[in-house]
GROMACS .gro file of C-alpha atoms in nm:
model
  163
    1MET     CA    1  -0.864   3.839   0.578
    2LYS     CA    2  -0.747   3.772   0.933
    3ASN     CA    3  -0.932   3.434   0.935
    4ILE     CA    4  -0.764   3.332   0.609
    5LEU     CA    5  -0.419   3.407   0.755
    6VAL     CA    6  -0.499   3.200   1.067
    7ILE     CA    7  -0.617   2.907   0.852
    8ALA     CA    8  -0.304   2.933   0.632
    9LEU     CA    9  -0.082   2.934   0.943
   10LEU     CA   10  -0.260   2.626   1.082
   11CYS     CA   11  -0.205   2.447   0.748
   12VAL     CA   12   0.168   2.527   0.757
   13VAL     CA   13   0.191   2.400   1.116
   14SER     CA   14   0.008   2.081   1.010
   15PHE     CA   15   0.255   2.026   0.726
   16ALA     CA   16   0.549   2.079   0.961
   17ASN     CA   17   0.425   1.821   1.213
   18ALA     CA   18   0.305   1.549   0.977
   19GLN     CA   19   0.484   1.217   1.030
   20ALA     CA   20   0.490   0.953   0.756
   21PHE     CA   21   0.643   0.685   0.983
   22ASP     CA   22   0.698   0.728   1.354
   23GLY     CA   23   0.862   0.397   1.445
   24LYS     CA   24   0.751   0.147   1.708
   25GLY     CA   25   0.376   0.156   1.768
   26ASP     CA   26   0.301   0.355   1.452
   27MET     CA   27  -0.015   0.239   1.272
   28LYS     CA   28  -0.111   0.313   0.912
   29PHE     CA   29  -0.420   0.225   0.708
   30GLN     CA   30  -0.424   0.275   0.331
   31ILE     CA   31  -0.698   0.227   0.076
   32GLY     CA   32  -0.720   0.289  -0.295
   33PRO     CA   33  -0.760   0.149  -0.644
   34SER     CA   34  -0.547  -0.138  -0.771
   35PHE     CA   35  -0.442  -0.177  -1.135
   36GLN     CA   36  -0.310  -0.492  -1.303
   37ASN     CA   37  -0.327  -0.664  -1.638
   38ASN     CA   38  -0.686  -0.776  -1.716
   39GLY     CA   39  -0.843  -0.614  -1.409
   40THR     CA   40  -0.884  -0.329  -1.164
   41GLY     CA   41  -0.984  -0.353  -0.802
   42ILE     CA   42  -0.954  -0.215  -0.453
   43ASN     CA   43  -0.653  -0.251  -0.226
   44GLY     CA   44  -0.629  -0.202   0.150
   45THR     CA   45  -0.326  -0.225   0.378
   46TYR     CA   46  -0.261  -0.203   0.751
   47ASP     CA   47   0.095  -0.161   0.881
   48PHE     CA   48   0.215  -0.163   1.243
   49GLY     CA   49   0.558  -0.027   1.345
   50VAL     CA   50   0.768  -0.272   1.547
   51GLY     CA   51   1.095  -0.076   1.540
   52ASP     CA   52   1.249   0.253   1.430
   53ASN     CA   53   1.248   0.143   1.065
   54ILE     CA   54   1.050  -0.182   1.055
   55SER     CA   55   0.680  -0.250   1.021
   56PHE     CA   56   0.469  -0.561   0.973
   57GLY     CA   57   0.125  -0.564   0.824
   58ILE     CA   58  -0.148  -0.714   0.617
   59ALA     CA   59  -0.272  -0.624   0.269
   60SER     CA   60  -0.573  -0.739   0.074
   61THR     CA   61  -0.693  -0.685  -0.282
   62TYR     CA   62  -1.019  -0.768  -0.453
   63VAL     CA   63  -1.033  -0.736  -0.832
   64LEU     CA   64  -1.372  -0.585  -0.918
   65GLY     CA   65  -1.338  -0.511  -1.288
   66VAL     CA   66  -1.218  -0.816  -1.479
   67ASN     CA   67  -1.210  -0.832  -1.859
   68ASP     CA   68  -1.528  -0.995  -1.993
   69ASP     CA   69  -1.344  -1.282  -2.162
   70ILE     CA   70  -1.198  -1.404  -1.830
   71ASP     CA   71  -1.404  -1.637  -1.612
   72ALA     CA   72  -1.284  -1.532  -1.265
   73ASN     CA   73  -1.454  -1.650  -0.946
   74PHE     CA   74  -1.410  -1.512  -0.591
   75ASN     CA   75  -1.093  -1.718  -0.529
   76ASP     CA   76  -0.932  -1.572  -0.843
   77ARG     CA   77  -1.028  -1.215  -0.752
   78PHE     CA   78  -0.931  -1.213  -0.382
   79ASP     CA   79  -0.583  -1.207  -0.229
   80ILE     CA   80  -0.450  -1.145   0.122
   81LYS     CA   81  -0.085  -1.092   0.220
   82ALA     CA   82   0.129  -1.079   0.530
   83ARG     CA   83   0.393  -0.812   0.474
   84PHE     CA   84   0.717  -0.668   0.604
   85ASN     CA   85   0.837  -0.312   0.534
   86ALA     CA   86   1.170  -0.137   0.579
   87ASN     CA   87   1.069   0.227   0.640
   88LEU     CA   88   1.362   0.433   0.513
   89SER     CA   89   1.269   0.801   0.552
   90ASN     CA   90   1.500   0.872   0.848
   91VAL     CA   91   1.773   0.637   0.717
   92ILE     CA   92   1.818   0.823   0.390
   93GLY     CA   93   1.749   1.165   0.545
   94ILE     CA   94   1.434   1.274   0.368
   95GLY     CA   95   1.161   1.481   0.536
   96SER     CA   96   0.948   1.333   0.811
   97GLN     CA   97   0.634   1.379   0.597
   98PHE     CA   98   0.767   1.134   0.335
   99ASP     CA   99   0.828   0.760   0.376
  100LEU     CA  100   0.989   0.528   0.123
  101TYR     CA  101   0.935   0.161   0.207
  102PRO     CA  102   1.051  -0.147   0.018
  103GLY     CA  103   0.917  -0.475   0.150
  104LEU     CA  104   0.837  -0.843   0.113
  105SER     CA  105   0.507  -1.028   0.131
  106PHE     CA  106   0.363  -1.378   0.156
  107SER     CA  107   0.024  -1.405  -0.011
  108LEU     CA  108  -0.225  -1.675  -0.107
  109ARG     CA  109  -0.065  -1.676  -0.455
  110ASN     CA  110   0.305  -1.596  -0.423
  111PHE     CA  111   0.605  -1.472  -0.233
  112GLY     CA  112   0.650  -1.118  -0.354
  113GLY     CA  113   0.801  -0.778  -0.311
  114HIS     CA  114   0.676  -0.423  -0.315
  115VAL     CA  115   0.811  -0.070  -0.320
  116GLY     CA  116   0.596   0.208  -0.183
  117ALA     CA  117   0.598   0.571  -0.084
  118ARG     CA  118   0.362   0.782   0.121
  119TYR     CA  119   0.340   1.152   0.193
  120PHE     CA  120   0.143   1.299   0.483
  121PHE     CA  121  -0.017   1.642   0.452
  122THR     CA  122  -0.136   1.642   0.813
  123ASP     CA  123  -0.084   1.418   1.116
  124GLY     CA  124  -0.376   1.202   1.008
  125PHE     CA  125  -0.400   1.213   0.629
  126GLY     CA  126  -0.170   1.148   0.335
  127ILE     CA  127  -0.140   0.973   0.000
  128TYR     CA  128   0.044   0.660  -0.102
  129THR     CA  129   0.160   0.476  -0.410
  130GLU     CA  130   0.287   0.121  -0.425
  131ALA     CA  131   0.408  -0.126  -0.687
  132GLY     CA  132   0.400  -0.500  -0.614
  133PHE     CA  133   0.548  -0.795  -0.799
  134PRO     CA  134   0.579  -1.172  -0.753
  135ILE     CA  135   0.925  -1.311  -0.681
  136ALA     CA  136   0.822  -1.678  -0.663
  137LYS     CA  137   0.479  -1.801  -0.770
  138TYR     CA  138   0.340  -2.103  -0.584
  139ASP     CA  139   0.199  -2.250  -0.906
  140THR     CA  140   0.481  -2.269  -1.159
  141GLY     CA  141   0.277  -2.431  -1.436
  142HIS     CA  142   0.086  -2.253  -1.709
  143LEU     CA  143  -0.151  -2.008  -1.539
  144THR     CA  144  -0.489  -1.918  -1.684
  145PRO     CA  145  -0.569  -1.545  -1.714
  146ALA     CA  146  -0.793  -1.579  -1.404
  147GLU     CA  147  -0.507  -1.741  -1.207
  148LYS     CA  148  -0.279  -1.452  -1.304
  149LEU     CA  149  -0.504  -1.203  -1.125
  150ASN     CA  150  -0.325  -1.095  -0.804
  151ASN     CA  151  -0.024  -1.297  -0.925
  152GLN     CA  152   0.150  -1.038  -1.144
  153PHE     CA  153   0.280  -0.680  -1.137
  154VAL     CA  154   0.027  -0.453  -0.967
  155PHE     CA  155   0.013  -0.078  -0.910
  156ASN     CA  156  -0.183   0.082  -0.623
  157PHE     CA  157  -0.236   0.438  -0.503
  158GLY     CA  158  -0.477   0.614  -0.274
  159ALA     CA  159  -0.532   0.762   0.072
  160SER     CA  160  -0.316   0.689   0.377
  161PHE     CA  161  -0.434   0.741   0.735
  162ASN     CA  162  -0.250   0.758   1.067
  163LEU     CA  163  -0.437   0.560   1.333
   0.00000   0.00000   0.00000
């Protein structure tokens, strides 16, 4: 019984000290599934804090499961983005374990935006969710279903790690 109380106390202390975004020098890595029309894949992000509420990063997605009627090659399935986030947890006064971050990105396919949130259970581990959308597509003509992969609304969630 005594060991269980010690473990419970350590868990509470871990929750109290978890930081979702710590400002300049903060580094986050996130990985999880990606869902979009006609396909599912895997998404990974890396963000680096450059100020109290600003981070820059990189994100990449590869669509693994594409509907059978779509002929998608590697170039259609893969995307990489440079991104900017405005980390708002301390601006809007929510707990230090939670971070809400809208942002912009430049990818191989479009100029886009995203809105994400992450919650850290411990100093090193948390969860995230993120929705991304194109603002301006580079190809404005009629896109094939394969060309729409990584060039439409996308929803991601998964694990977030403090580095």
